[in-house]
Amino acid sequence: MANQFRKSRRFLVVLFLVSFTCSWYFGLQISATAQIPNASYIVQQGVERYQAGDLTGAIEVWETALKSYQQNNSAQAAIVRENLARVHQQLGKPSQAISYWNQVIAYYRQVGNLQQVGRSLTEQAQAYNSLGQTKSAIALLCNPDFHNNCHTNSALQIARATSDSIGEVAALGSLGDAMRLRGDYESAIKNLDPSLALAKKLNNSTLLTSVLNSLGNAQISLALVKYRQANSAVQRGDSQEAEKLQKRAKLEDDLALSYLSESRKIARSQKDMASEMRSLLAIIPIYYRNNGIDAASSLQQATKLLDTLPDSRGRVYATIELVSLLQPNKILTPTECLAPSVLPQAESLLNQAVSVAQRLQDYRAESFALGELGHIYECRNKYPQALDITSRAKLAAQQDLKAQDSLYLWEWQTGRILKAQGKTSEAISAYEQAINTLESIRSDILTANRDIQFDFRDTIEPIYRDLVALRLNNEQPVQTASKSLISKSKDNFRFILKTIDSLKLAELQNFFGNDCIITAVPQAVDTTSNSTTAFLNTIVLSDKTAVILSLPKGERKLSWISINRQELVNKINEFRRGLERFRDDYDTTLAQEIYNWLIRPFAKDLSGIKTLVFIQDGILRSVPMAALYDGEKKQYLIQQYAIATTPSLNLTDTRPLNQERLRVLALGLSQAATVDGKTFPPLSNVDQEITEVTQKMKGKKLLNHEFTISGLKKELSQTVYPVIHIATHGEFGSEPQDTFIVTGNNEKLTFTELERQIRSVTRSQLELLTLTACETAVGDERSTLGLAGVAVQAGARSALASLWAINDASTVQIVTDFYSKLLSERNVTKAQALQAAQTALIEDKQYSHPYYWSGFILIGNWL
C-alpha cells in the first residue's frame, strides 16, 4: 500500500500547501478597467510590465500612480489598489493584499457599488485562505448563523442580491476551498457542485478552470482520508474493511482525476500556464497512487511547463513540488531521501528555484528552496555543505517574520546533520531551537489546515522524540543509576518530561484541529504534592521505549523496554485482544510480561504509593493498566493501586471533587440504531443503568426518543449538571468526524458537536463525563487520541470511559458501585472509587474475567 500513501515534502507547512490547492476565481487578472482610454500613461505602463511578467516593476509603477490618484480620483485609486492587491497575492504576499482589499472594499461601500463590494470580499477571502485563516475567509464569504444561513452582508448573499452570477460562482468556489482547508470535505463539495453548475451555465473558462481545480482537490482530500482509514484497518487486522475503504478511495481518486484533467484542458486552451501547472501537479500523485505509466509523461510535461512560468512565489513552490514528485511510489518524509539517480536533476531544479526567489527578494520562498537544497546534500552525506546551505535557509527565514514555519524545519535539519556528525551537544541545542520556534507558531501550524493533519507524525512529532532520545541517552536506567548523578539527572528529566508533555498537548491540538479548546491549565500538576501518588510516563521510540517514574519527593527513575516499536505494537495488540475474549479462560502471560516491563523495575520505589497516574504514549494508550498482572503476588495492578490516566499533565486540572454539588444528566439509548449505514444492536441493560444512576445521584434522565441533540441542548441550558452520564453506542475513530455517539433518533453526535453543545450552554465546568458503551479499535493509535482527549474537549475535569463496549449487567454494577463510593465516602477520590468498583467485580466469579471490568478507564483528574 506504499504507493497509496505517498506523501511529499510539500506538505511540510500550511501556507506552502495552500499555494497549490487554492483556486483564484477571478484569475488574479489585472482589472481591465485599468486600461480604459482615460487611464493615465503611468497606470498603463504598469499593466504592460505586469503582462511582460515583471510583477515587482508593475508594483513600483502603480504605487507611484496611487500617490497622485488618491488626491483627486478615488475611482482610479480603487482600481490601482485592486491591481496592487492581486499582484501582491500573486507574489505570495497575502497580508499586503488583504490590506489593499480593505481600502478597496471601504471605497465601494462608500459609493454604494454592492457588486464590487461582494467581489472584493471574495478576493480578500481567497487571500485569507492562502494564509490558512479559514475562519476569516468563511466569515467574509458567508458568515453563517446557527442554521447555516449566510449573512446579508456576506460575499455570497451580496452576489445573489445583485444577480451577479460571476460573483456567486467565485464566492461558492472560495467557500468550498475554505471548507476543504478546515477539513470539512463534504461541505466543500456541497458548495463547489452548484458553483460548477453555474460556471457551466455561464460558459466562463476562467471560472470553470478554478472550480474544477477546487473540486479535484476536494475529492483528493476525501480519497486520502479513505486511504488513511484503510491503512488503520490493515493495522488492526480488518482486511475486509481495508479493501472496502481502498475501493472507495480509488473512486474518489478517479473523480478527482476527471475534474483536474478537465481543468487542465481548459487552462491549456486559454494559455493559462499557472492554472495548468496547478492541475498537473495535483494529477501526478493520483497517477502514482494508481499507475506509474501516465505519471512519467505528466512529469515531463510539468518540467517543460515550468520554464514558461513567470518569476513568482508560485513558480518557486511549483519547482519544489516538482522535485518531490521526481521519485515515484515512495513515501517521502522530511528525513527520507530521493534516489541517487534523480538527485542531479533535483539539485538543478532547486538551484533555479533559489535564483527565482532571490530575484524576487522573496525570503520565504528562498528559505524553502535553500532548505530543500540543503537536504539534498544531507542525503549525500556531504555534511559541511549541507550545514552551510541550511544556515542560509535559516537566515532567509529570519528575514521574513512570516517564515517561522520554515525556520523550524531548517533548525531541525541542522540538528539532524549535527547528530550525524556525532556532535550531540550542538545537535541538542539545534533541536531545542526548533522546538522553541514551533512553540511560538503552534496554533497556526497545528490547526490551520486539516489537509496536513496526518503529516504531524512526519514534520513535527519526530523533532520532540529525537530530542528526548538524545537526552535520554545521557541517563542511566534504574538498575545501574549512580547516586552521584541524581542532581544532574533531575534537571535533565524535568526537561525530558516537559518536552514530551508539550508533544502530547500538540498531538491533541493537531488531532482535534483546535488550540482554543485544547489548552494547558493555568497551573501545572505538582508531581511532588501528594505523598501517596506516583506518575509513570512512557515514551515510545523507534528502537525501544522509555519508562520514567516520578515519585512524591521529586525523585525520578528510568527503565527501558528493550524491544522496537513494531514489536511493542504487536504485543500490546495481542494483550488487548486477549482482554476482549471473554468466552475463553483468561491467560495472564502477556499481562505479566507488560507488568514486568512497566512496574517491576520500580517495585522497591513504589512502597507506600496508593495511586498510579499513567501518562501513556502511542499504542500503550489503547490498553487498560488495571489488567496488568503481578505473577508473584497473583494480583492485578488495580488490586494494588488506584489507577488513572491523563493525556498530558499540562491538561490536567487537579482541584479535588466537590461532592456536595453533584447532579447528573443521564442519557441513554437501549434500542437498535442505524447511523451512516451501520447498524448498532440494542443495549439491553441501558434502561436499568440509567435508572440506577439517577437513583444514586440527583438529576434527570433522557432515554431513547427523549435523548436527542435538541433535547440535550435544552436540558443543559435550563439546569447545571456537573456530571453527564451517557450510555449509548459510541466510537473513537482515526478522524474527529469518526468519533461520535449515537442518539435516540438515529443521529450521529460527534464529540466536536457535543463539546459545542456543552460549552455553549453550560455555565460551569463539568466535573465528570461518563461514557459506558464506547469503543476504540484494536491497533488504531489515532483513535486512542480521541479517547485520551475526550474529557478535555468536552470541558470536563475527568472522564470515565470504556475502551470496548460491554453489553452486560456488569456495566450496571461497576457504574453504580463507582457512584455509590464517590457519594458515600468523604474525601474518596475518583480513582479510588473506580478501584473499589473494579476489585468488587474481580472478586465476583461471574465477572472476574478482565473483559467485564478492566475496560473502564479514568481519564484526567483522578481526585
CSV table of N, CA and C in Angstrom, one decimal, residues 354-428:
chain,number,residue,atom,x,y,z
A,354,VAL,N,16.0,28.8,-6.2
A,354,VAL,CA,16.7,29.7,-5.3
A,354,VAL,C,17.0,31.0,-6.1
A,355,SER,N,17.4,30.9,-7.4
A,355,SER,CA,17.7,32.1,-8.2
A,355,SER,C,16.4,32.9,-8.4
A,356,VAL,N,15.3,32.3,-8.7
A,356,VAL,CA,14.0,33.0,-8.9
A,356,VAL,C,13.6,33.7,-7.6
A,357,ALA,N,13.7,33.0,-6.4
A,357,ALA,CA,13.3,33.6,-5.2
A,357,ALA,C,14.2,34.8,-4.9
A,358,GLN,N,15.5,34.7,-5.2
A,358,GLN,CA,16.4,35.8,-4.9
A,358,GLN,C,16.1,37.0,-5.8
A,359,ARG,N,15.8,36.8,-7.1
A,359,ARG,CA,15.4,37.9,-7.9
A,359,ARG,C,14.2,38.6,-7.4
A,360,LEU,N,13.3,37.8,-6.8
A,360,LEU,CA,12.0,38.4,-6.3
A,360,LEU,C,12.2,39.0,-4.9
A,361,GLN,N,13.4,38.8,-4.3
A,361,GLN,CA,13.6,39.2,-2.9
A,361,GLN,C,12.5,38.6,-2.0
A,362,ASP,N,12.2,37.4,-2.3
A,362,ASP,CA,11.1,36.7,-1.6
A,362,ASP,C,11.9,35.7,-0.6
A,363,TYR,N,12.1,36.2,0.6
A,363,TYR,CA,12.9,35.5,1.6
A,363,TYR,C,12.2,34.1,2.0
A,364,ARG,N,10.9,34.2,2.1
A,364,ARG,CA,10.2,33.0,2.5
A,364,ARG,C,10.4,31.8,1.4
A,365,ALA,N,10.2,32.2,0.2
A,365,ALA,CA,10.4,31.2,-0.9
A,365,ALA,C,11.8,30.8,-1.0
A,366,GLU,N,12.7,31.7,-0.8
A,366,GLU,CA,14.2,31.4,-0.8
A,366,GLU,C,14.5,30.4,0.3
A,367,SER,N,13.9,30.6,1.5
A,367,SER,CA,14.1,29.7,2.6
A,367,SER,C,13.8,28.3,2.3
A,368,PHE,N,12.6,28.1,1.7
A,368,PHE,CA,12.2,26.8,1.3
A,368,PHE,C,13.1,26.1,0.3
A,369,ALA,N,13.4,26.9,-0.7
A,369,ALA,CA,14.3,26.4,-1.8
A,369,ALA,C,15.7,26.0,-1.3
A,370,LEU,N,16.3,26.9,-0.4
A,370,LEU,CA,17.6,26.6,0.1
A,370,LEU,C,17.5,25.4,1.1
A,371,GLY,N,16.5,25.3,1.9
A,371,GLY,CA,16.3,24.2,2.8
A,371,GLY,C,16.2,22.9,2.1
A,372,GLU,N,15.5,22.8,1.1
A,372,GLU,CA,15.4,21.6,0.3
A,372,GLU,C,16.7,21.2,-0.4
A,373,LEU,N,17.4,22.3,-0.8
A,373,LEU,CA,18.7,22.0,-1.4
A,373,LEU,C,19.7,21.5,-0.3
A,374,GLY,N,19.6,22.1,0.9
A,374,GLY,CA,20.5,21.6,2.0
A,374,GLY,C,20.2,20.1,2.3
A,375,HIS,N,18.9,19.7,2.1
A,375,HIS,CA,18.5,18.3,2.4
A,375,HIS,C,19.1,17.4,1.4
A,376,ILE,N,19.3,17.9,0.1
A,376,ILE,CA,19.9,17.1,-0.9
A,376,ILE,C,21.3,16.7,-0.5
A,377,TYR,N,22.1,17.7,0.0
A,377,TYR,CA,23.4,17.5,0.5
A,377,TYR,C,23.5,16.6,1.7
A,378,GLU,N,22.5,16.8,2.6
A,378,GLU,CA,22.4,15.9,3.8
A,378,GLU,C,22.2,14.5,3.3
A,379,CYS,N,21.4,14.2,2.3
A,379,CYS,CA,21.2,12.9,1.8
A,379,CYS,C,22.5,12.3,1.2
A,380,ARG,N,23.4,13.2,0.7
A,380,ARG,CA,24.6,12.7,0.1
A,380,ARG,C,25.7,12.6,1.1
A,381,ASN,N,25.4,12.8,2.4
A,381,ASN,CA,26.3,12.8,3.5
A,381,ASN,C,27.4,13.8,3.3
A,382,LYS,N,27.2,14.9,2.6
A,382,LYS,CA,28.1,16.0,2.5
A,382,LYS,C,27.7,17.0,3.5
A,383,TYR,N,28.1,16.7,4.8
A,383,TYR,CA,27.5,17.4,5.9
A,383,TYR,C,28.0,18.9,6.0
A,384,PRO,N,29.3,19.2,5.7
A,384,PRO,CA,29.7,20.6,5.8
A,384,PRO,C,28.9,21.5,4.8
A,385,GLN,N,28.8,21.0,3.5
A,385,GLN,CA,28.0,21.8,2.6
A,385,GLN,C,26.5,21.9,3.0
A,386,ALA,N,26.0,20.7,3.5
A,386,ALA,CA,24.6,20.7,4.0
A,386,ALA,C,24.3,21.7,5.1
A,387,LEU,N,25.3,21.8,6.0
A,387,LEU,CA,25.2,22.8,7.1
A,387,LEU,C,25.2,24.2,6.6
A,388,ASP,N,26.1,24.5,5.7
A,388,ASP,CA,26.2,25.8,5.1
A,388,ASP,C,24.9,26.3,4.4
A,389,ILE,N,24.4,25.4,3.5
A,389,ILE,CA,23.2,25.8,2.8
A,389,ILE,C,22.0,25.9,3.7
A,390,THR,N,21.9,25.0,4.7
A,390,THR,CA,20.8,25.0,5.7
A,390,THR,C,20.9,26.3,6.5
A,391,SER,N,22.1,26.8,6.8
A,391,SER,CA,22.3,28.0,7.6
A,391,SER,C,21.8,29.2,6.7
A,392,ARG,N,22.0,29.1,5.4
A,392,ARG,CA,21.5,30.2,4.6
A,392,ARG,C,19.9,30.2,4.5
A,393,ALA,N,19.4,28.9,4.6
A,393,ALA,CA,17.9,28.8,4.6
A,393,ALA,C,17.4,29.4,5.9
A,394,LYS,N,18.0,29.2,7.0
A,394,LYS,CA,17.6,29.8,8.3
A,394,LYS,C,17.7,31.3,8.2
A,395,LEU,N,18.8,31.8,7.7
A,395,LEU,CA,19.0,33.2,7.6
A,395,LEU,C,17.9,33.9,6.7
A,396,ALA,N,17.5,33.2,5.6
A,396,ALA,CA,16.4,33.8,4.8
A,396,ALA,C,15.1,33.7,5.5
A,397,ALA,N,14.9,32.7,6.3
A,397,ALA,CA,13.6,32.6,7.0
A,397,ALA,C,13.5,33.7,8.1
A,398,GLN,N,14.7,34.0,8.7
A,398,GLN,CA,14.7,35.0,9.7
A,398,GLN,C,14.5,36.4,9.2
A,399,GLN,N,14.6,36.6,7.9
A,399,GLN,CA,14.4,37.9,7.3
A,399,GLN,C,12.9,38.2,7.1
A,400,ASP,N,12.1,37.2,7.2
A,400,ASP,CA,10.6,37.3,7.0
A,400,ASP,C,9.9,36.8,8.2
A,401,LEU,N,9.3,37.7,8.9
A,401,LEU,CA,8.6,37.3,10.2
A,401,LEU,C,7.6,36.3,10.0
A,402,LYS,N,7.0,36.2,8.7
A,402,LYS,CA,6.0,35.2,8.5
A,402,LYS,C,6.6,33.9,8.0
A,403,ALA,N,7.9,33.7,8.1
A,403,ALA,CA,8.5,32.5,7.6
A,403,ALA,C,9.0,31.6,8.7
A,404,GLN,N,8.4,31.8,9.9
A,404,GLN,CA,8.8,31.0,11.1
A,404,GLN,C,8.5,29.5,10.9
A,405,ASP,N,7.4,29.2,10.1
A,405,ASP,CA,7.1,27.8,9.9
A,405,ASP,C,8.1,27.1,9.0
A,406,SER,N,8.9,27.9,8.3
A,406,SER,CA,10.0,27.2,7.6
A,406,SER,C,11.3,27.2,8.4
A,407,LEU,N,11.4,28.2,9.3
A,407,LEU,CA,12.6,28.2,10.2
A,407,LEU,C,12.8,27.0,11.0
A,408,TYR,N,11.7,26.5,11.6
A,408,TYR,CA,11.8,25.3,12.5
A,408,TYR,C,12.3,24.1,11.7
A,409,LEU,N,11.9,24.0,10.4
A,409,LEU,CA,12.3,22.9,9.6
A,409,LEU,C,13.8,22.8,9.4
A,410,TRP,N,14.4,24.0,9.2
A,410,TRP,CA,15.8,24.1,9.0
A,410,TRP,C,16.6,24.0,10.3
A,411,GLU,N,16.1,24.4,11.4
A,411,GLU,CA,16.7,24.2,12.7
A,411,GLU,C,16.7,22.7,13.0
A,412,TRP,N,15.6,22.0,12.7
A,412,TRP,CA,15.6,20.6,12.8
A,412,TRP,C,16.6,19.9,11.9
A,413,GLN,N,16.6,20.4,10.7
A,413,GLN,CA,17.6,19.8,9.7
A,413,GLN,C,19.0,20.0,10.2
A,414,THR,N,19.3,21.1,10.8
A,414,THR,CA,20.6,21.4,11.4
A,414,THR,C,20.9,20.4,12.5
A,415,GLY,N,19.9,20.1,13.3
A,415,GLY,CA,20.1,19.1,14.4
A,415,GLY,C,20.4,17.8,13.9
A,416,ARG,N,19.7,17.4,12.8
A,416,ARG,CA,19.9,16.0,12.2
A,416,ARG,C,21.4,15.9,11.7
A,417,ILE,N,21.8,17.0,11.0
A,417,ILE,CA,23.2,17.0,10.4
A,417,ILE,C,24.2,16.9,11.5
A,418,LEU,N,24.0,17.7,12.6
A,418,LEU,CA,25.0,17.7,13.7
A,418,LEU,C,25.0,16.3,14.4
A,419,LYS,N,23.8,15.7,14.5
A,419,LYS,CA,23.7,14.4,15.1
A,419,LYS,C,24.5,13.4,14.3
A,420,ALA,N,24.3,13.5,13.0
A,420,ALA,CA,25.1,12.6,12.1
A,420,ALA,C,26.6,12.7,12.2
A,421,GLN,N,27.0,14.0,12.5
A,421,GLN,CA,28.4,14.2,12.7
A,421,GLN,C,28.9,13.8,14.1
A,422,GLY,N,28.0,13.4,14.9
A,422,GLY,CA,28.4,13.0,16.3
A,422,GLY,C,28.6,14.1,17.2
A,423,LYS,N,28.0,15.3,16.9
A,423,LYS,CA,28.1,16.5,17.7
A,423,LYS,C,26.8,16.6,18.6
A,424,THR,N,26.7,15.7,19.6
A,424,THR,CA,25.5,15.6,20.3
A,424,THR,C,25.0,16.9,21.0
A,425,SER,N,25.9,17.5,21.7
A,425,SER,CA,25.5,18.7,22.4
A,425,SER,C,25.0,19.8,21.5
A,426,GLU,N,25.7,20.0,20.4
A,426,GLU,CA,25.3,21.0,19.4
A,426,GLU,C,24.0,20.6,18.8
A,427,ALA,N,23.8,19.3,18.5
A,427,ALA,CA,22.5,18.8,18.0
A,427,ALA,C,21.4,19.1,18.9
A,428,ILE,N,21.6,18.8,20.2
A,428,ILE,CA,20.5,19.1,21.2
A,428,ILE,C,20.1,20.5,21.2
